[in-house]
XYZ file of C-alpha atoms in Angstrom:
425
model
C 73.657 120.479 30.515
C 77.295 119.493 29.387
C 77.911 121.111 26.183
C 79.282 118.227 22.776
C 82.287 120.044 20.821
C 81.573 119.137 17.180
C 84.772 119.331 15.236
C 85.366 122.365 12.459
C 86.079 121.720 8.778
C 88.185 123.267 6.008
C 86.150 125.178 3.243
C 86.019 126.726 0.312
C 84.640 129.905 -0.756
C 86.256 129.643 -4.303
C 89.720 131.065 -3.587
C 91.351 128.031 -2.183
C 90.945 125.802 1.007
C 90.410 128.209 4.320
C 90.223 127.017 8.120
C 88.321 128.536 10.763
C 90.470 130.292 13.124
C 92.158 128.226 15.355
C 92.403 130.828 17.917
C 88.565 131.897 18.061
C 87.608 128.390 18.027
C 89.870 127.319 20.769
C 89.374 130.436 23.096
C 86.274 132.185 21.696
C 87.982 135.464 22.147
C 87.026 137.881 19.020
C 88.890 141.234 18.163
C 85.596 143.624 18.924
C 86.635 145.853 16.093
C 85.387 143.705 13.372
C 82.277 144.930 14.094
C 83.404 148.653 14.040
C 86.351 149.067 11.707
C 85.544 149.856 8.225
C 88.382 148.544 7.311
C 86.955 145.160 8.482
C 83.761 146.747 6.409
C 85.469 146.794 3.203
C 87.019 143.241 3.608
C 83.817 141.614 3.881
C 82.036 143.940 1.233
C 84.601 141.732 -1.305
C 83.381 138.994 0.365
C 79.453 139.526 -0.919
C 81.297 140.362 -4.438
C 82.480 136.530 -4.398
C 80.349 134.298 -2.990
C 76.954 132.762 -3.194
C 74.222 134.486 -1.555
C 70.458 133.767 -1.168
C 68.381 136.197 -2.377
C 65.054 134.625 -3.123
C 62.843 131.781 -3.481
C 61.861 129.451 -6.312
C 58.136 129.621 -5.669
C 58.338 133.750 -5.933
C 57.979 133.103 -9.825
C 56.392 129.896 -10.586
C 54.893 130.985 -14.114
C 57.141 131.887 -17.304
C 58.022 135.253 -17.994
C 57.299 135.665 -13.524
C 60.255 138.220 -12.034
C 61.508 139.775 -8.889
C 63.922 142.558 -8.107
C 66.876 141.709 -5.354
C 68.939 144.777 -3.959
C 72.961 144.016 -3.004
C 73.138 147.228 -1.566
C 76.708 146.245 -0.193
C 77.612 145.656 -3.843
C 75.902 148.676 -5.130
C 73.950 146.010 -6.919
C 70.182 145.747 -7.936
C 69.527 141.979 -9.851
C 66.338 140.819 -11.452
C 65.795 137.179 -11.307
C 63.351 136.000 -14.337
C 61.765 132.816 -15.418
C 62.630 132.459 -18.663
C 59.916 130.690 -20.803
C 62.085 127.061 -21.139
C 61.359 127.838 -16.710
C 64.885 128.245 -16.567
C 65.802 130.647 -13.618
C 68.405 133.736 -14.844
C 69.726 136.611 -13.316
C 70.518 140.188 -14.715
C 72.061 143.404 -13.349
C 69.184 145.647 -13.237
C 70.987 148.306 -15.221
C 70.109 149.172 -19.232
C 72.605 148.642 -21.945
C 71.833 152.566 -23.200
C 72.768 155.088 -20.561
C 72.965 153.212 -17.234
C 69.323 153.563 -16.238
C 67.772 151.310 -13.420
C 65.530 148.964 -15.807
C 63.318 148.056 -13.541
C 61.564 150.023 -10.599
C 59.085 147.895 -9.289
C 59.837 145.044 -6.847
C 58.148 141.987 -8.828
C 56.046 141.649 -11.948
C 55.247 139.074 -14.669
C 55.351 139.402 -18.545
C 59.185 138.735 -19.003
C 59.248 142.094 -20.863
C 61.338 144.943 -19.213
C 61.645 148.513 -21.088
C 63.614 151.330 -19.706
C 61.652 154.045 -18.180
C 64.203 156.752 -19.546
C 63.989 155.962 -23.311
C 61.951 152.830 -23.793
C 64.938 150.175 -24.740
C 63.220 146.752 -24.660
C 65.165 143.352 -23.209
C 63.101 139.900 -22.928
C 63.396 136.997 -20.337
C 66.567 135.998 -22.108
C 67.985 139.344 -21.574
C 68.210 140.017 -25.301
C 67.944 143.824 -26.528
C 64.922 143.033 -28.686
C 63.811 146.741 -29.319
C 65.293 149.992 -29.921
C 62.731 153.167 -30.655
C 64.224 155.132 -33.735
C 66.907 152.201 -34.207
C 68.075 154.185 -37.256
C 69.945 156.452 -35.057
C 71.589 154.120 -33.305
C 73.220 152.347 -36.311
C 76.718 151.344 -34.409
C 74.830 149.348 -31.501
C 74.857 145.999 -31.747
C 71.971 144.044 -30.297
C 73.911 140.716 -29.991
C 76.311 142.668 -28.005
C 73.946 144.763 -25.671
C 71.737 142.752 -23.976
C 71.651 143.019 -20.000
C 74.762 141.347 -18.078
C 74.395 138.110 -16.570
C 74.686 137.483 -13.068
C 75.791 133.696 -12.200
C 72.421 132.000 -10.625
C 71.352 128.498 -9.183
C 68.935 127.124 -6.728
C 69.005 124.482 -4.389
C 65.931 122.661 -2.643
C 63.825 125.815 -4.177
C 65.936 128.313 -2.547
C 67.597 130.692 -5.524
C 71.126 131.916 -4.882
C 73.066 134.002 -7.329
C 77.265 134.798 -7.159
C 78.104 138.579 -8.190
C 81.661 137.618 -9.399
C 81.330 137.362 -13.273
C 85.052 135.375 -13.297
C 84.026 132.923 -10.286
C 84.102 128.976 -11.136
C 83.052 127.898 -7.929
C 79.645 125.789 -8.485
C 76.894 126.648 -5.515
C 77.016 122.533 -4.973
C 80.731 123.416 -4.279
C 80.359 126.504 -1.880
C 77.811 124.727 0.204
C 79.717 121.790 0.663
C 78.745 119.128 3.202
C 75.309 120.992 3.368
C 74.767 120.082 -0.792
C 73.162 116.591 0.279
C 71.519 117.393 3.181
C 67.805 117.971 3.082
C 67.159 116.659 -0.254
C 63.301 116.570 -1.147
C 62.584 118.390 2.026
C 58.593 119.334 1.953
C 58.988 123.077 2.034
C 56.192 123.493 -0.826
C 53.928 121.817 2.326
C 54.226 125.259 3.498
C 52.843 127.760 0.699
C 51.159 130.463 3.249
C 54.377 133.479 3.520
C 54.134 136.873 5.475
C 57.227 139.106 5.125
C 58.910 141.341 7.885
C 61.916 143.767 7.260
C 64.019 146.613 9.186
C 66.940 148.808 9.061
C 68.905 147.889 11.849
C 71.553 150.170 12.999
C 74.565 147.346 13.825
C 76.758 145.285 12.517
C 75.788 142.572 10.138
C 77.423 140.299 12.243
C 75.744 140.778 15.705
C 72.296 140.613 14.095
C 73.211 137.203 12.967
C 74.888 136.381 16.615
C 72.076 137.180 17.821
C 69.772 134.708 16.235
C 72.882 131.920 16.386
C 72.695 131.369 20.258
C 69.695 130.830 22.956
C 72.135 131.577 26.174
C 70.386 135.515 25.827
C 66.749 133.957 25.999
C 66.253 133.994 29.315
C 67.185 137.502 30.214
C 66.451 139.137 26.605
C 63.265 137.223 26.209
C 61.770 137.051 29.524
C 58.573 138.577 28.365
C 57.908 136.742 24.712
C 59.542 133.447 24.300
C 61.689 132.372 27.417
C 59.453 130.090 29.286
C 58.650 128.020 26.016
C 62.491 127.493 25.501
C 63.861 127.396 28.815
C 63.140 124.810 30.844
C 64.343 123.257 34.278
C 66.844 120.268 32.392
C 67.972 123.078 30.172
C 67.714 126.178 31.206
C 70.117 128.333 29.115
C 68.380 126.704 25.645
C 71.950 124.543 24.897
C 71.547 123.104 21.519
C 70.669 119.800 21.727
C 72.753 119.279 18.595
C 75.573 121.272 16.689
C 77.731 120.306 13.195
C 79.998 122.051 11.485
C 79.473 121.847 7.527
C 82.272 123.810 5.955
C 82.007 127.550 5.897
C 78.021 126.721 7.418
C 76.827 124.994 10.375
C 73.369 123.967 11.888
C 72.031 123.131 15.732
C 68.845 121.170 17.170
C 67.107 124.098 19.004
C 65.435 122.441 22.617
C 62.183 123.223 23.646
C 60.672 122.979 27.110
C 58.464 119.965 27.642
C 57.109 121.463 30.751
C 55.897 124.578 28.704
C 52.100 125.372 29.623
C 50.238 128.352 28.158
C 48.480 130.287 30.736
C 44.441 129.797 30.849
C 44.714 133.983 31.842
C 45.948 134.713 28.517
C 43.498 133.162 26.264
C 44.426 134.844 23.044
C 47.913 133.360 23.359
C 46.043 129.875 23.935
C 43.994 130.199 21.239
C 46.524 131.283 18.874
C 49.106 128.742 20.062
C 46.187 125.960 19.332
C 45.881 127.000 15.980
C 48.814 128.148 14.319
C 51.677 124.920 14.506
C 54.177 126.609 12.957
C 55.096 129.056 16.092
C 54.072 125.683 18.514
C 57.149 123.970 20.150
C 55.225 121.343 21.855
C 53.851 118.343 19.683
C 51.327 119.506 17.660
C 49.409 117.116 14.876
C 52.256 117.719 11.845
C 52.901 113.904 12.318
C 49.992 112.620 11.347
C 51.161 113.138 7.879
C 55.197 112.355 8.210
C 55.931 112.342 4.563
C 54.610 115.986 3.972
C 55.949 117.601 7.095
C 59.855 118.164 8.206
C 59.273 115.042 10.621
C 59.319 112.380 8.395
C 62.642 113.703 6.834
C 65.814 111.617 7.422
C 67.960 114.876 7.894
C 65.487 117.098 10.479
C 66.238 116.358 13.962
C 69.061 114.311 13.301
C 69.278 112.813 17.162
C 65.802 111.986 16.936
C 65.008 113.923 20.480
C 61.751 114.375 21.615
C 62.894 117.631 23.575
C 63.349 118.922 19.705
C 61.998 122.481 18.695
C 63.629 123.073 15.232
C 66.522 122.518 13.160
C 68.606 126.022 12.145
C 70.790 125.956 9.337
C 73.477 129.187 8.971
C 74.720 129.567 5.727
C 77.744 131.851 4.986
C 77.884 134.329 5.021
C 74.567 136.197 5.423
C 71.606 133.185 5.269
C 69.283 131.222 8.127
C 66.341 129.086 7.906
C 64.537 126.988 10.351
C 62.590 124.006 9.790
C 60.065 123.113 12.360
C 57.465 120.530 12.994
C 54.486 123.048 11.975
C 56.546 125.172 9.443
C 59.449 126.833 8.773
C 61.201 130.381 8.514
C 63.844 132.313 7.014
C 66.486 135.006 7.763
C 68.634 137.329 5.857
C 70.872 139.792 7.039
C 72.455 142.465 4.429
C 75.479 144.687 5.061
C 74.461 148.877 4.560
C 77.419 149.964 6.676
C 80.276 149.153 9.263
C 77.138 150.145 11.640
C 74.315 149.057 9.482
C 72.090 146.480 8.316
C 69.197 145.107 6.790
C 67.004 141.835 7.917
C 64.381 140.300 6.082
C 62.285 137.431 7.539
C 59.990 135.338 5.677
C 57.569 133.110 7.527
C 56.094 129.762 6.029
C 52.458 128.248 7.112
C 50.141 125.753 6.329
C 47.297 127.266 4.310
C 44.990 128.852 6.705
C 41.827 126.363 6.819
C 39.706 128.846 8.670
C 39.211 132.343 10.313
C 40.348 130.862 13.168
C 43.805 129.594 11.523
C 44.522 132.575 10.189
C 43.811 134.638 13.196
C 46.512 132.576 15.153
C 48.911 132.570 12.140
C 48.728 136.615 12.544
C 49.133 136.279 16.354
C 52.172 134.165 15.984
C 53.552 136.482 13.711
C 52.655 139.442 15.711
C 54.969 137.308 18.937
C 57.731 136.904 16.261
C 57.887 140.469 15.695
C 57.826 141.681 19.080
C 60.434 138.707 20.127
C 62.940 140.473 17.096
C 62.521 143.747 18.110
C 63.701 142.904 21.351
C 66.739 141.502 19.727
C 67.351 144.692 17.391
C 66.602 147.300 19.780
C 69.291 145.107 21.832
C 71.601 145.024 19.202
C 71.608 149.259 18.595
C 72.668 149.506 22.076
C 75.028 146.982 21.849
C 76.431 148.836 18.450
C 76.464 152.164 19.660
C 78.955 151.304 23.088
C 81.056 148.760 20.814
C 82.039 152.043 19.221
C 83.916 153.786 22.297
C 86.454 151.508 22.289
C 86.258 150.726 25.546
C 86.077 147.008 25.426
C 89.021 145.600 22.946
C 87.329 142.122 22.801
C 84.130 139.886 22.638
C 84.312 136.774 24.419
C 81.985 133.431 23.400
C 81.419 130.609 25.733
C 80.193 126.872 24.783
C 76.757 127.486 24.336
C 77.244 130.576 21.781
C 79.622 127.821 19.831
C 77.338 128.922 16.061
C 78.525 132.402 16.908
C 81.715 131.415 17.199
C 82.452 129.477 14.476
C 80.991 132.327 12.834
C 83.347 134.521 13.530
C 86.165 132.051 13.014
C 85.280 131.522 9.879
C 84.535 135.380 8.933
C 88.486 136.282 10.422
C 89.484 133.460 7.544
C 88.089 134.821 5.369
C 89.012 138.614 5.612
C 92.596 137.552 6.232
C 92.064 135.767 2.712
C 90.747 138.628 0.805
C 93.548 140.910 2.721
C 96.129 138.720 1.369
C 94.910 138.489 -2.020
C 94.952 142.687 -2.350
C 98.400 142.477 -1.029
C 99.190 140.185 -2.975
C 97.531 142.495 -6.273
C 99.320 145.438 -5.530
C-alpha cells in the first residue's frame, strides 16, 4: 500500500515559532540517546514545566464543590482540580500555605473543603484560606495573601488541561493549534461507561508513545491478540489510511481488516466481540444513531473509508485518544525517569444494557490489557539494550511517519529549551 506524505507545520509551544526537524523528517534517522541520556531527561522535564498537558476529564467532577488529585511527578508536582460552585474548573498546587504539607491525600472527593492533615488549615473551592485553628497566634498571616497557588487550567471538548508555568501567556486554543477547531461538539458524553488501567513501565516516555503511534509492529508483536483484526491481505502492515500534521500534534485513520472473521472455536471472543462495539472494528450498529456516535461527525474519518477502524489524535507532548465507531479511549504517558514511565488508559462504553453487555465490555478490556502488556513488556527489553550503546541510532520508515514526526518535533523542542538556558546563563 503506497504510503501519502502529509506535509509538517511550524508550531508553537509558547516560546516562539519551532519546526520539526528537517533532518528526522526527511531521513527518519533519530539520535538513540534521547531515550537514554539524562541530559535529554532534563530537557524535556522543562518541557512538562511549560506546556499544556491533559490531566483529566470534565465529567470526573460534574457537581460543585466535586475534586480530583493529578500527580506531575516529572515536575515534582501534585494539582487538585476543583469545581468551584459558579462550575468553574480551577487548579491548585496541592501544597498548604502553613508548612508545606501535601493538602490533600486522597485521589478524588467532593465537598470543595480541603483542611491540612498536619494542623487543620482550611482552603475552599476558591482556594481561599478560610480557617486558621488558634488564629490568634498567627497574627502576621494574611489570609488574602495565603491561599493555595494557582495553577493555569482550561478544557477543551470536556477534556481538562492545566500549564505548570505560572509566567506562561500561551492560551491552550493557542498550543493546540490547527487541532482547536477540530472535533467540535464531538459526542464523547455518548460514552459515560469508564474502566481505568495503569503501570509503571520501565522505558522511555517516548517509546511507550512510539509504540502506540505506528501499526507496522502488529503483525509480529500482536500475532496472538489483535493482528488478524488489523492486518489484512490489501494492507497488511496496518498503513494508516490517513495522516495530518497539526502543529506540534498530529492524527491518522487506523485500517481495519474487512476480511476479519472471529473464530466459531473461540466462542467467548464471539460473544464478547457481539456485544461490546467499542473494541469491534467491523461495522457494528453505532450508525443507526449518527448524530450521537463519532460517525455522524464531520471531522471522524475524514476520507470517509469504509476500511476505517478509528481516528487517533497525538497531542504533544504526552496525550492520545481514539475515537471509534462503538467508543472511544484514552492514553497518557508520564515521564518518572530517563528509563521510566507511567501510562494511564481510560476506556469509554456505552452504558452496559445487560449482563451480557457488560460481560463483553470486561472481555474487551481484558484483550486490551493483554494486547498492552505485550507492548510494555516489549518496550523494557527494548529499554534495557538501548542502554549499551551499542546501536548509535533509531531508524523510522514511512509507515512509523506519527513516530517520526514525534521525534522531530521533540529534537525542536529540546534544542529550544537548550538554547534558552544558554542563553540564561
Amino acid at each position: 500500500m503506497e504510503m501519502q506524505h502529509a506535509m509538517a507545520q511550524p508550531f508553537d509551544l509558547g516560546s516562539g515559532t519551532l519546526i520539526p526537524d528537517a533532518d528526522i523528517m526527511e531521513t527518519g534517522k533519530v539520535d538513540l540517546s534521547v531515550y537514554t541520556s539524562q541530559e535529554r531527561f532534563e530537557a524535556e522535564r522543562e518541557i512538562f514545566g511549560k506546556v499544556w498537558l491533559n490531566v483529566a476529564e470534565t465529567a470526573e467532577i460534574p457537581n460543585a464543590g466535586d475534586w480530583v488529585v493529578r500527580e506531575v511527578k516529572v515536575r515534582s508536582a501534585s494539582i487538585i482540580l476543583v469545581r468551584g460552585k459558579d462550575m468553574q474548573i480551577r487548579a491548585f498546587h496541592n501544597i498548604c500555605s502553613h508548612r508545606g504539607m501535601k493538602l490533600v491525600w486522597d485521589s478524588k472527593g467532593r465537598g470543595g473543603k480541603f483542611s491540612c492533615p498536619y494542623h487543620a488549615w482550611m482552603f475552599d473551592s476558591a482556594g481561599d484560606l478560610v480557617n486558621i485553628p488558634d488564629e490568634g497566634c498567627f497574627s502576621h498571616v494574611s489570609k488574602a495573601d495565603s491561599g493555595l497557588t494557582p495553577v493555569r487550567c482550561d478544557t477543551w471538548e470536556g477534556m481538562i488541561f492545566i500549564n505548570l508555568d505560572s509566567t506562561g501567556t500561551q492560551s491552550l486554543r493557542d498550543f493546540l493549534g490547527p487541532l482547536a477547531d477540530r472535533l467540535s461538539n464531538v459526542p464523547f458524553g455518548s460514552y459515560p461507561y469508564t474502566a481505568r488501567v495503569g503501570s509503571m513501565i520501565d522505558a522511555n516516555w517516548k517509546l511507550a508513545i512510539e509504540a502506540q503511534c505506528e501499526a507496522y509492529h502488529v503483525r509480529a508483536l500482536h500475532a496472538r491478540t489483535v493482528s488478524k483484526m488489523l492486518s489484512s491481505r490489501d494492507n497488511p502492515f496496518v498503513h494508516p489510511l490517513h495522516v495530518e500534521f497539526l502543529g506540534a500534534h498530529r492524527m491518522n485513520s487506523v485500517p481495519r481488516n474487512p476480511e476479519y472473521e472471529m473464530s466459531p472455536e473461540k466462542l467467548v471472543q464471539a460473544f464478547s466481540f457481539m456485544n461490546a462495539q467499542q473494541m469491534v472494528i467491523a461495522d457494528t450498529g453505532a450508525q443507526e444513531k449518527p448524530e450521537e456516535t463519532f460517525a455522524g461527525h464531520p471531522d471522524v474519518n475524514p476520507t470517509g473509508s469504509n476500511l476505517w477502524g478509528n481516528d487517533q489524535f497525538i497531542l504533544y507532548p504526552h496525550f492520545i485518544f481514539h475515537v471509534s465507531l462503538g467508543g472511544w479511549w484514552l492514553h497518557r504517558f508520564w515521564p518518572i525517569a530517563a528509563d521510566k514511565c507511567y501510562w494511564e488508559a481510560v476506556y469509554h462504553f456505552e452504558r452496559p444494557q445487560s449482563l451480557r453487555n457488560q460481560f463483553a465490555v470486561q472481555y474487551s478490556l481484558a484483550l486490551n490489557r493483554d494486547t498492552l502488556m505485550e507492548d510494555n513488556l516489549a518496550l523494557v527489553q527494548q529499554q534495557e539494550v538501548m542502554e549499551s550503546g551499542a546501536k548509535k541510532i533509531v531508524q523510522f520508515g514511512e509507515q512509523e511517519v506519527m513516530c517520526k514526526h514525534l521525534a522531530a518535533v521533540s529534537e525542536a523542542a529540546a534544542n529550544d529549551v537548550e538554547a534558552a538556558q544558554i542563553a540564561a546563563e
